[in-house]
Short mmCIF file of C-alpha atoms in Angstrom, two decimals:
data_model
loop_
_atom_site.label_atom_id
_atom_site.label_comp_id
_atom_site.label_asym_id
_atom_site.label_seq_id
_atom_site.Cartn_x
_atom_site.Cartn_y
_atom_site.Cartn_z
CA UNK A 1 0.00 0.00 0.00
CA UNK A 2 1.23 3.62 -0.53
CA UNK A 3 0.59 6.82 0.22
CA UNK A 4 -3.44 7.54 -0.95
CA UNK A 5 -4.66 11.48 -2.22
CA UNK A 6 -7.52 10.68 1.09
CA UNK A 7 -3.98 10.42 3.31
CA UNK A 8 -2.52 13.99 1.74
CA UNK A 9 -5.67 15.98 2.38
CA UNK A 10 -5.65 14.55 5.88
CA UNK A 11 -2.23 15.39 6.65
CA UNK A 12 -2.96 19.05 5.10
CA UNK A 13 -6.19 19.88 6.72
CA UNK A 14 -4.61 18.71 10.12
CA UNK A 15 -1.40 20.82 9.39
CA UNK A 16 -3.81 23.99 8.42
CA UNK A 17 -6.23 23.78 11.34
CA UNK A 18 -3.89 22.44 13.84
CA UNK A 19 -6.82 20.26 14.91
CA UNK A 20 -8.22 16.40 14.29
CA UNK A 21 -11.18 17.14 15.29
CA UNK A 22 -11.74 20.21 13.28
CA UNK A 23 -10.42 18.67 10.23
CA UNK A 24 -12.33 15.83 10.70
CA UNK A 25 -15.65 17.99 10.90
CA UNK A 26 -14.44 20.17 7.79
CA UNK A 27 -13.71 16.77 5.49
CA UNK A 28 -16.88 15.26 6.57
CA UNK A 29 -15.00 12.53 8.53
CA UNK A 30 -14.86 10.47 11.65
CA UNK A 31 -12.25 12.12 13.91
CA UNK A 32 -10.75 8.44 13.90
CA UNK A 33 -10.51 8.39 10.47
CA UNK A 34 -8.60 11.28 10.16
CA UNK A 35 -5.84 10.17 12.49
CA UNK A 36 -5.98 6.51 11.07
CA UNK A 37 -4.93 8.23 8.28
CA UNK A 38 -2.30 10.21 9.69
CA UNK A 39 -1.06 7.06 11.81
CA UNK A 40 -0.74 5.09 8.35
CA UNK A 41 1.03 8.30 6.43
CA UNK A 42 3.67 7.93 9.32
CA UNK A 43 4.34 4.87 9.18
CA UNK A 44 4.69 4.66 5.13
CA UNK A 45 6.85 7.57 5.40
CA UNK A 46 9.06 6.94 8.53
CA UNK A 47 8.56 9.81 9.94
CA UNK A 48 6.35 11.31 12.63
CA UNK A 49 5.36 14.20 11.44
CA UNK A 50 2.95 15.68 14.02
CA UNK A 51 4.18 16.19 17.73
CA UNK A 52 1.12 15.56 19.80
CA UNK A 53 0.16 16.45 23.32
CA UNK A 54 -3.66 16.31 25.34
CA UNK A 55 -4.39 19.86 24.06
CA UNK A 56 -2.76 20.55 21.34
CA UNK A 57 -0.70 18.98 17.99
CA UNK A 58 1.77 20.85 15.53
CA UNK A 59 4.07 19.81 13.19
CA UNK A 60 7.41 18.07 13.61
CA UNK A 61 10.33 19.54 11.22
CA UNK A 62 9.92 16.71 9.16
CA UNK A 63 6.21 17.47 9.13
CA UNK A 64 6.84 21.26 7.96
CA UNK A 65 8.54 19.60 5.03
CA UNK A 66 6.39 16.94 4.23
CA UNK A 67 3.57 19.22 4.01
CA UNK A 68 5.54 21.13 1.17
CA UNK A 69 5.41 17.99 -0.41
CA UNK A 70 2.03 17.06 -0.04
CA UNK A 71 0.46 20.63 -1.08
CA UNK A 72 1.88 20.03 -4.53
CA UNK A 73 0.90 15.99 -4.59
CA UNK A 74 -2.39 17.63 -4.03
#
């Protein structure tokens, strides 16, 4: 399996909104969804690319440059 187009606009809405939940709501999504999605993007990548905490989630430097590459996959 490799990475999908559904896994991409995951990633990015998460990276823009800074949220699951809220990109979850805004793609029309299960919140688990969304971070099955993410959880399967890092792990075909090798990279974790969101550093996560109880309140809040931002990205890791390898995140800031994966997004790059996803925005123009997109």
């Amino acid at each position: 399996m490799g990475v999908s187009t559904d896994m991409l606009a995951a990633f990015t809405k998460v990276a823009e909104l800074a949220s699951v939940s809220a990109a979850a709501q805004e793609l029309g999504l299960p919140k688990s969804v969304v971070s099955k999605r993410i959880a399967q993007l890092e792990h075909l990548v090798q990279a974790t690319l969101f550093s996560r905490s109880t309140r809040r989630i931002a990205l890791t430097s390898a995140g800031v440059i994966y997004l790059d590459f996803a925005r123009s996959a997109l």
